[in-house]
Coordinates of C-alpha atoms in Angstrom, one line a residue:
M1 CA 7.8 -24.7 -5.2
L2 CA 6.9 -26.1 -8.6
T3 CA 4.9 -29.4 -8.2
P4 CA 2.5 -31.4 -10.5
Q5 CA -1.2 -31.6 -10.2
L6 CA -1.1 -35.4 -9.9
V7 CA 1.1 -38.5 -10.1
E8 CA -0.2 -41.3 -12.3
L9 CA 0.8 -44.9 -11.5
N10 CA 0.9 -47.8 -13.9
I11 CA 0.6 -50.5 -11.3
T12 CA 0.1 -53.4 -13.7
E13 CA 0.8 -54.3 -17.3
L14 CA -2.2 -56.7 -17.4
C15 CA -5.5 -56.1 -19.0
N16 CA -8.4 -58.4 -19.7
R17 CA -9.6 -56.5 -22.8
T18 CA -8.3 -55.5 -26.2
C19 CA -10.3 -52.3 -27.0
S20 CA -9.9 -51.0 -30.6
F21 CA -8.6 -47.6 -29.4
C22 CA -5.9 -49.2 -27.2
P23 CA -2.5 -50.3 -28.3
R24 CA -3.4 -53.8 -27.0
S25 CA -5.5 -54.2 -30.1
Q26 CA -2.4 -53.6 -32.2
G27 CA 0.1 -55.9 -30.6
Y28 CA 1.0 -54.2 -27.3
P29 CA 2.0 -57.2 -25.0
N30 CA -0.1 -58.3 -22.1
S31 CA 2.4 -59.0 -19.4
N32 CA 2.1 -60.1 -15.8
L33 CA 4.3 -57.3 -14.5
N34 CA 3.0 -55.6 -11.3
M35 CA 4.2 -52.8 -8.9
Q36 CA 5.6 -54.3 -5.8
L37 CA 4.1 -53.1 -2.5
E38 CA 7.5 -52.0 -1.2
L39 CA 7.9 -49.8 -4.2
A40 CA 4.4 -48.4 -3.8
N41 CA 5.2 -47.5 -0.2
E42 CA 8.4 -45.7 -1.4
I43 CA 6.4 -43.7 -4.0
A44 CA 3.8 -42.8 -1.4
N45 CA 6.5 -41.4 0.9
Q46 CA 8.1 -39.5 -1.9
C47 CA 4.8 -38.0 -2.9
L48 CA 4.1 -36.5 0.5
N49 CA 4.1 -32.7 0.2
F50 CA 4.6 -33.2 -3.6
T51 CA 1.1 -33.8 -4.8
D52 CA -2.4 -34.4 -3.2
N53 CA -3.6 -36.6 -6.1
I54 CA -2.7 -40.1 -7.1
H55 CA -4.2 -41.7 -10.2
L56 CA -4.3 -45.5 -10.6
V57 CA -4.8 -46.0 -14.3
G58 CA -1.7 -46.3 -16.4
R59 CA -1.5 -48.8 -19.3
G60 CA -3.2 -51.8 -17.6
E61 CA -6.4 -52.5 -15.7
P62 CA -5.6 -51.6 -12.1
L63 CA -8.0 -54.0 -10.6
L64 CA -6.0 -56.9 -12.0
H65 CA -3.1 -56.1 -9.7
P66 CA -2.8 -59.1 -7.4
S67 CA -2.7 -56.8 -4.3
F68 CA -5.0 -54.1 -5.6
I69 CA -6.6 -53.3 -2.2
E70 CA -3.3 -53.1 -0.5
I71 CA -2.1 -50.6 -3.1
V72 CA -5.2 -48.5 -2.5
K73 CA -4.6 -48.6 1.2
I74 CA -1.0 -47.4 0.7
F75 CA -2.3 -44.3 -1.1
S76 CA -5.5 -43.8 0.8
H77 CA -4.3 -40.6 2.5
F78 CA -4.1 -39.0 -1.0
S79 CA -7.1 -38.1 -3.1
I80 CA -7.3 -41.3 -5.3
K81 CA -8.6 -41.4 -8.8
I82 CA -9.1 -44.9 -10.4
V83 CA -10.0 -45.6 -14.0
T84 CA -11.3 -49.1 -14.6
N85 CA -13.1 -51.1 -17.2
G86 CA -15.3 -52.2 -14.3
D87 CA -15.3 -55.9 -15.1
R88 CA -14.0 -56.7 -11.6
L89 CA -15.4 -53.7 -9.7
E90 CA -18.2 -55.6 -8.1
N91 CA -15.6 -58.0 -6.6
Y92 CA -13.8 -55.2 -4.9
I93 CA -16.6 -52.7 -4.1
D94 CA -17.0 -53.5 -0.4
D95 CA -13.3 -53.3 0.3
L96 CA -12.9 -50.1 -1.7
H97 CA -15.8 -48.5 0.1
A98 CA -14.4 -49.6 3.5
V99 CA -11.0 -48.1 2.7
L100 CA -12.0 -44.9 0.8
D101 CA -15.6 -44.2 1.7
L102 CA -17.0 -43.8 -1.8
N103 CA -19.5 -41.1 -0.7
S104 CA -16.9 -38.8 0.8
G105 CA -16.3 -36.7 -2.3
R106 CA -12.6 -37.1 -1.8
H107 CA -11.9 -39.9 -4.3
K108 CA -13.2 -40.8 -7.7
I109 CA -13.7 -44.1 -9.6
T110 CA -14.3 -43.7 -13.3
Y111 CA -16.0 -46.9 -14.6
C112 CA -15.6 -46.9 -18.4
L113 CA -18.4 -48.7 -20.1
Y114 CA -17.2 -50.2 -23.3
D115 CA -20.1 -52.5 -24.2
D116 CA -23.7 -51.3 -24.5
D117 CA -26.7 -49.8 -22.8
E118 CA -27.4 -53.1 -21.0
Q119 CA -24.0 -52.8 -19.3
F120 CA -24.8 -49.2 -18.4
A121 CA -28.1 -50.2 -16.8
D122 CA -26.5 -53.0 -14.9
A123 CA -23.7 -50.7 -13.6
T124 CA -26.3 -48.1 -12.6
S125 CA -28.3 -50.6 -10.5
K126 CA -25.1 -51.8 -8.7
F127 CA -23.2 -48.6 -8.1
S128 CA -25.5 -45.6 -8.2
K129 CA -25.5 -45.5 -4.4
Y130 CA -21.8 -44.5 -4.4
S131 CA -21.5 -40.8 -5.3
D132 CA -17.7 -41.2 -6.0
I133 CA -18.3 -43.7 -8.8
F134 CA -18.7 -42.1 -12.2
L135 CA -20.1 -44.1 -15.1
Y136 CA -18.6 -43.0 -18.4
K137 CA -20.0 -44.3 -21.6
T138 CA -17.2 -44.8 -24.1
Y139 CA -18.5 -47.7 -26.1
D140 CA -16.0 -49.6 -28.2
T141 CA -17.3 -49.3 -31.8
G142 CA -14.4 -51.1 -33.3
N143 CA -12.8 -48.1 -35.0
N144 CA -12.8 -45.4 -32.3
L145 CA -9.4 -44.0 -33.2
F146 CA -10.4 -43.4 -36.8
D147 CA -13.8 -41.8 -36.0
E148 CA -12.8 -38.2 -35.8
E149 CA -16.0 -37.0 -34.2
L150 CA -16.0 -39.8 -31.5
S151 CA -12.3 -39.3 -30.9
K152 CA -12.7 -35.7 -30.2
K153 CA -15.7 -36.2 -27.9
Q154 CA -14.0 -38.9 -25.9
W155 CA -10.4 -37.5 -26.0
L156 CA -9.0 -40.5 -27.8
D157 CA -5.5 -40.1 -29.0
N158 CA -2.9 -42.0 -31.1
R159 CA -0.9 -43.0 -28.0
A160 CA 2.1 -40.9 -29.0
G161 CA 2.5 -42.5 -32.4
F162 CA 1.5 -46.1 -31.5
F163 CA -1.3 -45.6 -34.0
E164 CA -0.7 -43.8 -37.3
K165 CA -2.4 -40.4 -37.2
N166 CA -1.3 -36.9 -38.0
P167 CA 0.7 -35.5 -35.0
S168 CA -0.2 -32.2 -33.4
K169 CA 1.9 -29.1 -33.9
Q170 CA 0.5 -27.3 -30.8
S171 CA 2.2 -26.7 -27.5
C172 CA 1.7 -29.5 -25.0
F173 CA 1.1 -28.9 -21.3
I174 CA 0.6 -32.5 -20.0
P175 CA 4.2 -33.0 -18.7
T176 CA 4.0 -29.8 -16.7
N177 CA 0.9 -31.1 -14.9
R178 CA 1.5 -34.8 -14.4
V179 CA 4.1 -37.3 -13.5
F180 CA 3.9 -40.9 -14.8
I181 CA 5.5 -43.7 -12.9
D182 CA 5.7 -47.2 -14.4
Y183 CA 5.2 -50.5 -12.5
N184 CA 9.0 -50.7 -12.0
G185 CA 9.6 -47.2 -10.7
D186 CA 10.6 -45.7 -14.1
I187 CA 9.5 -42.1 -14.6
N188 CA 8.2 -41.6 -18.1
L189 CA 7.6 -38.2 -19.7
C190 CA 3.9 -38.8 -20.3
C191 CA 1.1 -41.3 -19.9
H192 CA 0.5 -41.3 -23.7
D193 CA 4.0 -42.7 -24.5
W194 CA 3.1 -46.4 -25.1
K195 CA 5.5 -46.8 -28.0
Y196 CA 8.9 -45.5 -26.8
K197 CA 8.5 -45.3 -23.0
H198 CA 11.2 -42.7 -22.6
V199 CA 12.7 -42.9 -19.2
Y200 CA 13.9 -39.9 -17.3
G201 CA 14.7 -41.5 -14.0
N202 CA 13.7 -44.1 -11.5
V203 CA 12.3 -43.5 -8.0
K204 CA 14.7 -46.2 -6.6
I205 CA 17.7 -44.1 -7.7
E206 CA 16.5 -40.5 -7.2
S207 CA 13.3 -39.0 -5.9
V208 CA 10.3 -38.2 -8.0
R209 CA 10.7 -34.6 -7.0
Q210 CA 14.3 -34.5 -8.2
V211 CA 13.3 -36.0 -11.6
W212 CA 10.4 -33.6 -11.9
Q213 CA 12.5 -30.5 -11.1
H214 CA 15.6 -31.3 -13.1
N215 CA 15.7 -34.2 -15.6
M216 CA 12.6 -33.2 -17.6
Q217 CA 12.8 -29.4 -17.3
E218 CA 14.3 -28.8 -20.7
V219 CA 11.9 -31.1 -22.4
K220 CA 9.0 -29.3 -20.8
K221 CA 10.2 -25.9 -22.0
Q222 CA 10.5 -27.2 -25.5
L223 CA 7.0 -28.6 -25.5
L224 CA 5.6 -25.4 -24.1
N225 CA 7.2 -23.6 -27.1
G226 CA 5.6 -26.0 -29.5
N227 CA 8.7 -28.0 -30.3
R228 CA 7.3 -31.5 -30.5
A229 CA 10.6 -32.7 -32.0
C230 CA 12.2 -32.8 -28.5
T231 CA 11.4 -36.5 -28.2
S232 CA 10.4 -39.2 -30.7
A233 CA 7.2 -39.8 -28.8
C234 CA 6.2 -36.1 -28.8
S235 CA 7.0 -35.7 -32.5
E236 CA 4.4 -38.4 -33.3
C237 CA 1.8 -37.5 -30.8
D238 CA -1.6 -35.9 -31.6
V239 CA -2.6 -34.9 -28.1
N240 CA -3.4 -31.2 -27.8
Y241 CA -6.0 -31.1 -25.0
D242 CA -6.0 -32.5 -21.5
P243 CA -9.5 -33.7 -20.3
L244 CA -8.3 -33.5 -16.7
Q245 CA -9.2 -29.9 -16.8
K246 CA -12.7 -31.2 -16.5
V247 CA -11.8 -33.1 -13.3
Y248 CA -9.9 -30.3 -11.5
S249 CA -11.5 -26.9 -11.3
D250 CA -8.1 -25.2 -10.7
Y251 CA -6.3 -27.2 -13.4
I252 CA -5.7 -24.3 -15.9
D253 CA -4.8 -21.8 -13.2
N254 CA -2.2 -24.1 -11.7
Q255 CA -0.9 -25.0 -15.2
N256 CA -0.4 -21.4 -16.1
K257 CA 1.6 -20.9 -12.8
R258 CA 3.8 -23.9 -13.7
V259 CA 4.4 -22.6 -17.2
S260 CA 5.4 -19.2 -15.9
E261 CA 7.8 -20.8 -13.4
L262 CA 9.4 -23.0 -16.1
M263 CA 9.9 -20.2 -18.5
K264 CA 11.8 -18.3 -15.8
C265 CA 14.3 -21.1 -15.3

């Protein structure tokens, strides 16, 4: 049965930074909107036998969720990937290690370092003993989106048209590989859609599996055929490469299987 590689959760709309490559630097609101634990439990139940991988990253800083460790506990039987700016990682490290065992090789925390080499050295001294914490240098130069070489190296994109940049005309495979669920249960087409936030269903009304299999199928097929006009977000988006193929060794093989299944429908 056709299933995604991962489900990505936007558990909070809060962030404590305004990086130049993020829509928050261009007016995206900082809102105290957080996924409720009841909803997180419902999503976890729906994701059983649907995906093995849960990503806590979304549009906000996940460690700002007021019940962050409780959220982690709810999804701890999945393989969890967390992307964080790391500003509060030290506060949570003991609890995270107790819940996930950060030397197990099953989970991954990507600590994005936005400041300088001093920050990198400090993070190395504090977290190098945890093999599941990956330190990623992605320093905020102040103009990352407009530095073509840096953007390509760090997979920075225009957030589906939030920033003005020439859109791609290539086929897109991201919606065949991922599901994005917002803090309120809305299922969006893609994690890159910060501007329009197209909604294709809500897990409170129908299951994530139903939305995945039915509501977005036609859009997926259009994207695979290179028709980026299928949604306003897609038509303005410049994404043409998914860095998660660096994270999952079987990403491309599974993607090709999904594409083959979709084209038969």
